Short mmCIF file of C-alpha atoms and ligand atoms in Angstrom, two decimals:
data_model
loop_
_atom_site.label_atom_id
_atom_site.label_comp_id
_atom_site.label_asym_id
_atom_site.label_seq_id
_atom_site.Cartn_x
_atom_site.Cartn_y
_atom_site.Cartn_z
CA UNK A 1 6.79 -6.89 3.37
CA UNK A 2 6.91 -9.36 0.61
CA UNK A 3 9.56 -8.41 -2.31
CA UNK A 4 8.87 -10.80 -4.75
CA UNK A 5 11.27 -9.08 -7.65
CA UNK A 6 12.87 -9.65 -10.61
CA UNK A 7 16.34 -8.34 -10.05
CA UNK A 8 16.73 -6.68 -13.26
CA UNK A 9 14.93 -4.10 -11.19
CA UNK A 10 18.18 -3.09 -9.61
CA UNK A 11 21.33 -1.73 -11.37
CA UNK A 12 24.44 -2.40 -11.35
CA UNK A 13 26.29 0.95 -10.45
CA UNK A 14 29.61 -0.25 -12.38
CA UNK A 15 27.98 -0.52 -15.84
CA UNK A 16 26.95 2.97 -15.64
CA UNK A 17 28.92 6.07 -16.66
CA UNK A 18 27.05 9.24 -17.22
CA UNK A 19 23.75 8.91 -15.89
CA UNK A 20 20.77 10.72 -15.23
CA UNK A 21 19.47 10.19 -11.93
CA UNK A 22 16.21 11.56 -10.92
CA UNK A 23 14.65 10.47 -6.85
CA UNK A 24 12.45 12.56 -4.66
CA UNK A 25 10.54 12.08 -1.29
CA UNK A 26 6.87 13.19 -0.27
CA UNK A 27 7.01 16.37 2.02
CA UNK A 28 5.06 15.02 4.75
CA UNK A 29 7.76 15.90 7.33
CA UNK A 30 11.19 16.30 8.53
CA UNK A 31 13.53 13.65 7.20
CA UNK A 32 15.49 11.64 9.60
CA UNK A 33 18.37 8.95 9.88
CA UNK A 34 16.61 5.83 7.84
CA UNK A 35 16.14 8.64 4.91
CA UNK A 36 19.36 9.36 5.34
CA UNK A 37 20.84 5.74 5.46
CA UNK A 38 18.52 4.54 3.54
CA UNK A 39 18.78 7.06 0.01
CA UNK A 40 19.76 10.17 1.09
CA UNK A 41 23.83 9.35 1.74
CA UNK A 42 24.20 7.29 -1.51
CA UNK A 43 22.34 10.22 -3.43
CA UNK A 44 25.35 12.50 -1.91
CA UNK A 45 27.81 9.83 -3.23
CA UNK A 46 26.32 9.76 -6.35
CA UNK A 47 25.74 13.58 -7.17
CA UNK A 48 29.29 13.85 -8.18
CA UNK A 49 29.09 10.83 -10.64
CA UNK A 50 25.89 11.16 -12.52
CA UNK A 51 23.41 14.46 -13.35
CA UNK A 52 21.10 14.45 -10.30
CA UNK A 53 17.61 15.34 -10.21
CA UNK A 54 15.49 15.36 -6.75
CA UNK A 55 11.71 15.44 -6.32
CA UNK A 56 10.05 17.11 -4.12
CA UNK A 57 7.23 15.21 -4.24
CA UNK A 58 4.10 17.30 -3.27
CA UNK A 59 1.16 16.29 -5.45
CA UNK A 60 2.12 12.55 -4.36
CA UNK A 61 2.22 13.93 -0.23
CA UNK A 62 -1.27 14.67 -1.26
CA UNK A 63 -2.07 11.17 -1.82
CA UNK A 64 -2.03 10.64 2.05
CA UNK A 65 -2.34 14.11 2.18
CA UNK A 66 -5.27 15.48 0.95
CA UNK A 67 -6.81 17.42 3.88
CA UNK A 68 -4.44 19.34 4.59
CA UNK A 69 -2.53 21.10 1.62
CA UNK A 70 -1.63 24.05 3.79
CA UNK A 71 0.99 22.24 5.60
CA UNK A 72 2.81 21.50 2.13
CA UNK A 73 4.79 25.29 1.80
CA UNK A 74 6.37 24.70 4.94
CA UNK A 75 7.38 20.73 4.56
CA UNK A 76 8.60 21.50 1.11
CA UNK A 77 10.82 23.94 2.74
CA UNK A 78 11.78 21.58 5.52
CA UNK A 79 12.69 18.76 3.02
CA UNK A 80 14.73 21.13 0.84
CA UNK A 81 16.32 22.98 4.07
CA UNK A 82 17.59 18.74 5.35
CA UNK A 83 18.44 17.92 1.59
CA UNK A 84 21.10 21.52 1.52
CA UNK A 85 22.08 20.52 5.24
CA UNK A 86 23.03 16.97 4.50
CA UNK A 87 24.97 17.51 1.48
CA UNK A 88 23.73 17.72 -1.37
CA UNK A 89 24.71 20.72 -3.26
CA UNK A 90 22.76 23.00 -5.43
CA UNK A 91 25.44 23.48 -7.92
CA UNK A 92 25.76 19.99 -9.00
CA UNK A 93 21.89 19.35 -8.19
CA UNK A 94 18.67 20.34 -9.21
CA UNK A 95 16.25 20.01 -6.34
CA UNK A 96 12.35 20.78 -7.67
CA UNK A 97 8.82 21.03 -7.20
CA UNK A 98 6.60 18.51 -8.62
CA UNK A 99 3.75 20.36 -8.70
CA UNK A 100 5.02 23.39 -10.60
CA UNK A 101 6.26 21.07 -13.26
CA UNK A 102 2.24 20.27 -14.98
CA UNK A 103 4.20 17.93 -17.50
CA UNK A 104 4.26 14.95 -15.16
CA UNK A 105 0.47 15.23 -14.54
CA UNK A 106 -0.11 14.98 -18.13
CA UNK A 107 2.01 12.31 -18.52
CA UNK A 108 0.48 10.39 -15.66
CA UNK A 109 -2.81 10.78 -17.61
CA UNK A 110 -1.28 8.60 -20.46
CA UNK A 111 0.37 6.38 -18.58
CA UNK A 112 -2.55 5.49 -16.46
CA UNK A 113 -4.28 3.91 -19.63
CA UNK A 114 -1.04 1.53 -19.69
CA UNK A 115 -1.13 -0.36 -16.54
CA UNK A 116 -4.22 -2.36 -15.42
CA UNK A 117 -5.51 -1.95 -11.74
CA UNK A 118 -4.65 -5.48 -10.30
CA UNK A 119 -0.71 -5.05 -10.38
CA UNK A 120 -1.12 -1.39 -8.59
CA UNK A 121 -3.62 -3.43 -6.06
CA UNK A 122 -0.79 -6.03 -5.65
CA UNK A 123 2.04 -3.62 -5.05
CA UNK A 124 3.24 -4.88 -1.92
CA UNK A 125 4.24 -0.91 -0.60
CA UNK A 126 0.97 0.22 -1.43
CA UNK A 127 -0.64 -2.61 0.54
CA UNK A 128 1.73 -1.88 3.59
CA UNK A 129 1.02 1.79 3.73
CA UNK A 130 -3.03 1.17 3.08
CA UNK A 131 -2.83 -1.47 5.95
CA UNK A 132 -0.44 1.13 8.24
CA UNK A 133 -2.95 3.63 7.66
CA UNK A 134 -5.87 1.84 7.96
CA UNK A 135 -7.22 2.69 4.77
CA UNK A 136 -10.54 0.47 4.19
CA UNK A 137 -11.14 1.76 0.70
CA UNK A 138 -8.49 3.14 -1.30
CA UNK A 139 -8.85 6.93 -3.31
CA UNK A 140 -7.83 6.36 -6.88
CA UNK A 141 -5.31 9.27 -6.54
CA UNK A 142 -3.58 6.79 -3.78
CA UNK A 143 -3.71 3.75 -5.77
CA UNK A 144 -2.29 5.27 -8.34
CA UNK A 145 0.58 7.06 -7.30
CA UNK A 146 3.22 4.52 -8.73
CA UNK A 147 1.98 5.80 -12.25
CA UNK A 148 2.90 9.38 -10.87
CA UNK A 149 6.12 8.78 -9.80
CA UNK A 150 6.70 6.88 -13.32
CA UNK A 151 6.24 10.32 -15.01
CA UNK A 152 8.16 11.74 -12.25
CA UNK A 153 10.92 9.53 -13.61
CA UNK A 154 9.90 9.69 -17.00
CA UNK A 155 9.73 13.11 -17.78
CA UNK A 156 13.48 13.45 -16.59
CA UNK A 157 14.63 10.67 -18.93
CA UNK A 158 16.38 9.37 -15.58
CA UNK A 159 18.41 5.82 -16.15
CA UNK A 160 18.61 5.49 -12.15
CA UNK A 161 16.36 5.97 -9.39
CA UNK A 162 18.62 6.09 -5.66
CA UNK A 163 15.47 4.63 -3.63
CA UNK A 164 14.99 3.00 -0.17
CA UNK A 165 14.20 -0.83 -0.73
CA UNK A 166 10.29 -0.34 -0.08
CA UNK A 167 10.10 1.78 -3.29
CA UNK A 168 11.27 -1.09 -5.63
CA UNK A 169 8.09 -2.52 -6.59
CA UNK A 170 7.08 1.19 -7.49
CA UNK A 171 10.36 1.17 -10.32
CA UNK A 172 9.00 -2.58 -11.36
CA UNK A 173 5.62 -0.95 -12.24
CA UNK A 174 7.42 2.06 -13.83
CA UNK A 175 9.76 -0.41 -16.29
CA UNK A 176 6.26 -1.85 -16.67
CA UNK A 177 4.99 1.01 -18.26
CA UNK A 178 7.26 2.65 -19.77
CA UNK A 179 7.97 -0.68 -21.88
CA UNK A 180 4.50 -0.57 -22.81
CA UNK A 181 4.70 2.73 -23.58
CA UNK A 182 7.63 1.94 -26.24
CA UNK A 183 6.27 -1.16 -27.40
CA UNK A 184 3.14 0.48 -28.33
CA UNK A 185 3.77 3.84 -29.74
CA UNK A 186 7.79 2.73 -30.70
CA UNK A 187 8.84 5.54 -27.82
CA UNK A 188 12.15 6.06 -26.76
CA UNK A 189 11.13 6.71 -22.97
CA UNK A 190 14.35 4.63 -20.84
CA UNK A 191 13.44 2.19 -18.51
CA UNK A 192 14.68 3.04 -15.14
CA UNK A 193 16.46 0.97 -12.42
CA UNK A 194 16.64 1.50 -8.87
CA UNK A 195 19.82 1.94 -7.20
CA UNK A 196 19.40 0.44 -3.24
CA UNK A 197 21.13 2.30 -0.57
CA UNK A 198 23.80 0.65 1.60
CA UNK A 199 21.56 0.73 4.53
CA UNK A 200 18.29 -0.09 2.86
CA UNK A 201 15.97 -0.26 5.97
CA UNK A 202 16.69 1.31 9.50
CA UNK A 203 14.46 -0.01 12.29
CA UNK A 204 13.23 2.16 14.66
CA UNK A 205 14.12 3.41 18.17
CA UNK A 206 11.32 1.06 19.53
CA UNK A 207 12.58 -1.83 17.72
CA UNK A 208 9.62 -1.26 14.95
CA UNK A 209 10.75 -3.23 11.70
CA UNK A 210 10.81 0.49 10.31
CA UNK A 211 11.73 3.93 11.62
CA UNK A 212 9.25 6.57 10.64
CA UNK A 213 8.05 9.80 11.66
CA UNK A 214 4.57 7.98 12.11
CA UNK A 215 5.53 5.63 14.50
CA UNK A 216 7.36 8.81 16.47
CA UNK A 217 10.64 6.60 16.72
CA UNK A 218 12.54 8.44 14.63
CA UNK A 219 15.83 10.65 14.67
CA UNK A 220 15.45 13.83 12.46
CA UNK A 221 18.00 15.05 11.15
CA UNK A 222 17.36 18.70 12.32
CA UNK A 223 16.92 17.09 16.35
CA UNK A 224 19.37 19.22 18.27
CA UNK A 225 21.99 16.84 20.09
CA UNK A 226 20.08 17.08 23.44
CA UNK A 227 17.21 15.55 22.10
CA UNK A 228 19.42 13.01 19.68
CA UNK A 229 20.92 11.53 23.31
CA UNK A 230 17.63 11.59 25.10
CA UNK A 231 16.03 9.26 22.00
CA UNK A 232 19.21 6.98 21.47
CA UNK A 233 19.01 6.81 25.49
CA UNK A 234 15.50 5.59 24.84
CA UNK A 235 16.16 3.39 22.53
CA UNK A 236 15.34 -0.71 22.61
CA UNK A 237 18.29 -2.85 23.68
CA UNK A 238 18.52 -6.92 24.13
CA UNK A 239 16.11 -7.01 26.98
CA UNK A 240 17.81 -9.78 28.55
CA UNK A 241 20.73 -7.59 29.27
CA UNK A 242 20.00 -6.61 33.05
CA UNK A 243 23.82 -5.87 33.72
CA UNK A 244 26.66 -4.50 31.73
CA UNK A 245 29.05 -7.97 32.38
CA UNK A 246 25.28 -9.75 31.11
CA UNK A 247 26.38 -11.19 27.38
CA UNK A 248 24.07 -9.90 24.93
CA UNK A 249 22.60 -10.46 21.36
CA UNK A 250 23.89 -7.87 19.26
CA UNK A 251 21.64 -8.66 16.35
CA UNK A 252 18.44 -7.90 18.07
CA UNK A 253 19.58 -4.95 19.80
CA UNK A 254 18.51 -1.69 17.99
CA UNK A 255 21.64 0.38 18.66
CA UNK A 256 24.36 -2.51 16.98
CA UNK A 257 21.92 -1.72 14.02
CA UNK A 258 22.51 1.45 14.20
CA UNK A 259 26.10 1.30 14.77
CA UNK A 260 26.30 -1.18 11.86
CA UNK A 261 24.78 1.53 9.24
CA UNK A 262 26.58 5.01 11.20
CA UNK A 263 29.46 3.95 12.71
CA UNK A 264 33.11 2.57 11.11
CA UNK A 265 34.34 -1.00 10.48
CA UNK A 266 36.35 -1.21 13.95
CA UNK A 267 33.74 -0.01 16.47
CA UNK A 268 31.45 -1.78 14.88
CA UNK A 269 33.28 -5.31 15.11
CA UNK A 270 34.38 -3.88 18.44
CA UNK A 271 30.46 -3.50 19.81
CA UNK A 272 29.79 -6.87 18.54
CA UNK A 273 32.52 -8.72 20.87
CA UNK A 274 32.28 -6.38 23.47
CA UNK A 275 28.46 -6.89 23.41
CA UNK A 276 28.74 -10.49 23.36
CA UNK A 277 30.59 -11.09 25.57
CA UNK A 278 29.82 -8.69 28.69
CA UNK A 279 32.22 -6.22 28.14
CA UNK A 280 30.54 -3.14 27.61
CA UNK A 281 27.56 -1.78 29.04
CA UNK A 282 24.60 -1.04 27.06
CA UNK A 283 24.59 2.97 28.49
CA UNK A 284 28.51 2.81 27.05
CA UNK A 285 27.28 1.40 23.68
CA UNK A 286 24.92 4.33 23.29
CA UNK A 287 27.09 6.83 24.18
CA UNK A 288 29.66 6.01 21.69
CA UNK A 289 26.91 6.13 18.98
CA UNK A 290 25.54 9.31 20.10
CA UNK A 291 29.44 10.05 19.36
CA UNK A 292 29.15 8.79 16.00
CA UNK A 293 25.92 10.36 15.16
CA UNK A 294 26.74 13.83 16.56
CA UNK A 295 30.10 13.53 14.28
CA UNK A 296 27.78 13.03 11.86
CA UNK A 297 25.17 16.26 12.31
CA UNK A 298 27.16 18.33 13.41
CA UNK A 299 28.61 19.33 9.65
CA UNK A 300 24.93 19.21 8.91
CA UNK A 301 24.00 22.20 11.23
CA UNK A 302 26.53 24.12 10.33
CA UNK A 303 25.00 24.00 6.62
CA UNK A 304 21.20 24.11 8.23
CA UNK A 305 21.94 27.37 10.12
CA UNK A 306 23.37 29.67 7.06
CA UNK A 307 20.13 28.39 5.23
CA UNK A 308 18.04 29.32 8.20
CA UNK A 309 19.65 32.30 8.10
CA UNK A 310 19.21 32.97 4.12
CA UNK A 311 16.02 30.86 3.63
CA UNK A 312 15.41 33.19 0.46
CA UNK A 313 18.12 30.83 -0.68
CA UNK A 314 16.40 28.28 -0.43
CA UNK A 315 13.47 28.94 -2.45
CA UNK A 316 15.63 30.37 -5.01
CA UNK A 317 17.21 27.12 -5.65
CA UNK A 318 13.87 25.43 -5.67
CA UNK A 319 12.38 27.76 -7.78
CA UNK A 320 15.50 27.68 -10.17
CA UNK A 321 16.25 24.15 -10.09
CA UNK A 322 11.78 23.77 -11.38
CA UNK A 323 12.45 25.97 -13.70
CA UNK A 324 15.45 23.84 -15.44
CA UNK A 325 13.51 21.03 -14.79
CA UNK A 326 10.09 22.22 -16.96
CA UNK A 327 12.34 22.66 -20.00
CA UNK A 328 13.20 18.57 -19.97
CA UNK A 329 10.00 17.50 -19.17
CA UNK A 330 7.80 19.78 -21.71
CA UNK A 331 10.78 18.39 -24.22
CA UNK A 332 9.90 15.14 -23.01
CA UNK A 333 6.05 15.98 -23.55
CA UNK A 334 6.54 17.08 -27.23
CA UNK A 335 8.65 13.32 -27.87
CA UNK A 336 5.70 11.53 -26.51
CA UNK A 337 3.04 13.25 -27.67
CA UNK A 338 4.64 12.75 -31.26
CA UNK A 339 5.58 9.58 -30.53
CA UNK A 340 1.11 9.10 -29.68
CA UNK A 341 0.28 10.99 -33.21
CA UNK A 342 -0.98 13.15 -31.10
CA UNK A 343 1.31 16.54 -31.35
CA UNK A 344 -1.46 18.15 -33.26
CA UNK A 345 -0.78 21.03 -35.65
CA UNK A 346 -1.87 22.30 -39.09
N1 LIG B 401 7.46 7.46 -3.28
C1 LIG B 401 8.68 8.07 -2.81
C2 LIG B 401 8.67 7.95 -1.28
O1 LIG B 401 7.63 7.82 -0.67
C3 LIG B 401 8.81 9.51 -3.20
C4 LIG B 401 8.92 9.76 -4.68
C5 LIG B 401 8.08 10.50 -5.43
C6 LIG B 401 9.94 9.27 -5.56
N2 LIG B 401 8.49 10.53 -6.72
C7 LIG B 401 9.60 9.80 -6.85
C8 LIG B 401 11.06 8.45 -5.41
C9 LIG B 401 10.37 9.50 -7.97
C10 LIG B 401 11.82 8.17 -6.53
C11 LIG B 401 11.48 8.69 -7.80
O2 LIG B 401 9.73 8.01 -0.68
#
């Protein structure tokens, strides 16, 4: 993918204090390690520095979608059941629907007149997933779902968005806007910055530039450990390798990848000489990172299995953490509707 950027797109973490932060995925599906590496660990950093707001992001699922809404209940559960297991915690986050807040598709509706088609046509994500999905003509709704997910951001008043890399031309179009926006109708909407995660992109068990449920070469975070070793036994390796005393290439071997973004500073440098130079076997290798990744589950089940057990919970926090959310964004509303002379009243 071609990320042609202007870095002012990305903050830097240090100049920020108190911060609104407001991210959110599509529930399509059960979230797995590139989430995780990719946004979901530095959101769990970050919770306990700045106010954090997550998305569940269900009209934009739609997008893709479309034809089958029924499934959404269930993923929205399943995204909010791996966001509770891996750490993020309901007390210091608000976790919502997108849907149930009506605010952001109003909003969308006025931002839509501020961005012209050809920069949502040359969004180098959108043209990836059109291409990956083998979209020949594209639904407006699809086009346009990086005006969405600027009112997603908008309506919060968020300062940071904790994103993989692949969503940064999405915050370019939202600064986009939103300065528009300001320019235009002197608004005080903030123009948001992405925060990447340490681990941006995580390739997949087949060696696939990306892992994704899609592709099926992904590790979900809710795999039980039998199936975790079975897929990281799977798993690409330097295919010149034919012997464990072979010396391999670390750097196209899927599993150092993984072992650079899961596992600590010693075993990683450790894999890297041992790999190079025929010391370890590749079966070894993959053991120890089933190690690493089963150290790093296993708290995660224990949190999955009392909300499996209480899943009342978990729509209670969803339904709780909407409800705080509506009362920013219909504030938000009433600011930009004055802000458009268009906060009619007698
Ligand atoms: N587009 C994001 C994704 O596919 C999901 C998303 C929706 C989002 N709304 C958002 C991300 C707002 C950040 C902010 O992963």
């Amino acid at each position: 993918m071609d990320l042609k950027t202007d870095n002012s797109a990305i903050a830097d973490e240090s100049k920020y204090k108190y911060k609104r932060i407001l991210t959110g995925d599509r529930p399509t599906g059960p979230l797995h390690l590139g989430h995780y590496a990719g946004s979901l660990k530095n959101r769990i950093r970050l919770q306990d520095k700045y106010e954090t707001f997550i998305l569940i992001a269900d009209v934009q699922a739609l997008t893709t979608n479309f034809e089958h809404p029924e499934k959404l209940k269930e993923n929205i559960f399943l995204v909010a059941l791996d966001y509770l297991s891996a750490g993020i915690d309901p007390k210091i986050s608000t976790i919502a629907i997108q849907s149930m807040i009506p605010e952001i598709s109003e909003l969308t509706t006025f931002f839509s007149m501020l961005i012209s088609v050809n920069p949502l046509r040359h969004n180098p994500t959108i043209k990836t997933e059109a291409k990956e999905r083998g979209y020949k003509e594209l639904t407006y709704g699809f086009l346009g779902y990086p005006v969405s997910q600027t009112a997603d951001i908008a309506v919060f008043k968020a300062d940071l968005v904790p994103v993989g890399i692949d969503q940064l031309p999405h915050i370019e179009i939202a600064r986009k806007i939103v300065r528009k926006f300001n320019e235009l109708y002197c608004g005080k909407l903030i123009e948001p910055s992405a925060l990447i995660g340490e681990s941006p992109k995580l390739v997949g068990l087949d060696g696939n530039l990306k892992m994704s449920k899609s592709y099926g070469n992904a590790v979900n975070l809710s795999d039980d450990f039998d199936s975790v070793k079975n897929k990281i036994k799977s798993a690409l390796t330097d295919k010149n390798r034919i012997h464990p005393t072979d010396k391999g290439n670390p750097d196209i071997c899927t599993i150092y990848s993984y072992h650079k973004a899961f596992s600590g500073g010693d075993l990683i440098k450790e894999t890297e000489y041992n790999c190079k130079n025929g010391k370890i076997g590749c079966v070894k290798c993959k053991e120890n990172l089933f190690g690493v990744i089963k150290t790093l589950l296993e708290p995660m089940n224990e949190r999955r299995n009392h909300y499996l057990k209480n899943k009342d919970e978990v729509w209670d926090i969803l339904f709780d953490g909407t409800k705080k959310s509506r009362i920013i964004a219909s504030e938000t509303i009433k600011e930009v509707k004055n802000s458009m002379e268009i906060l009619y009243n007698k």
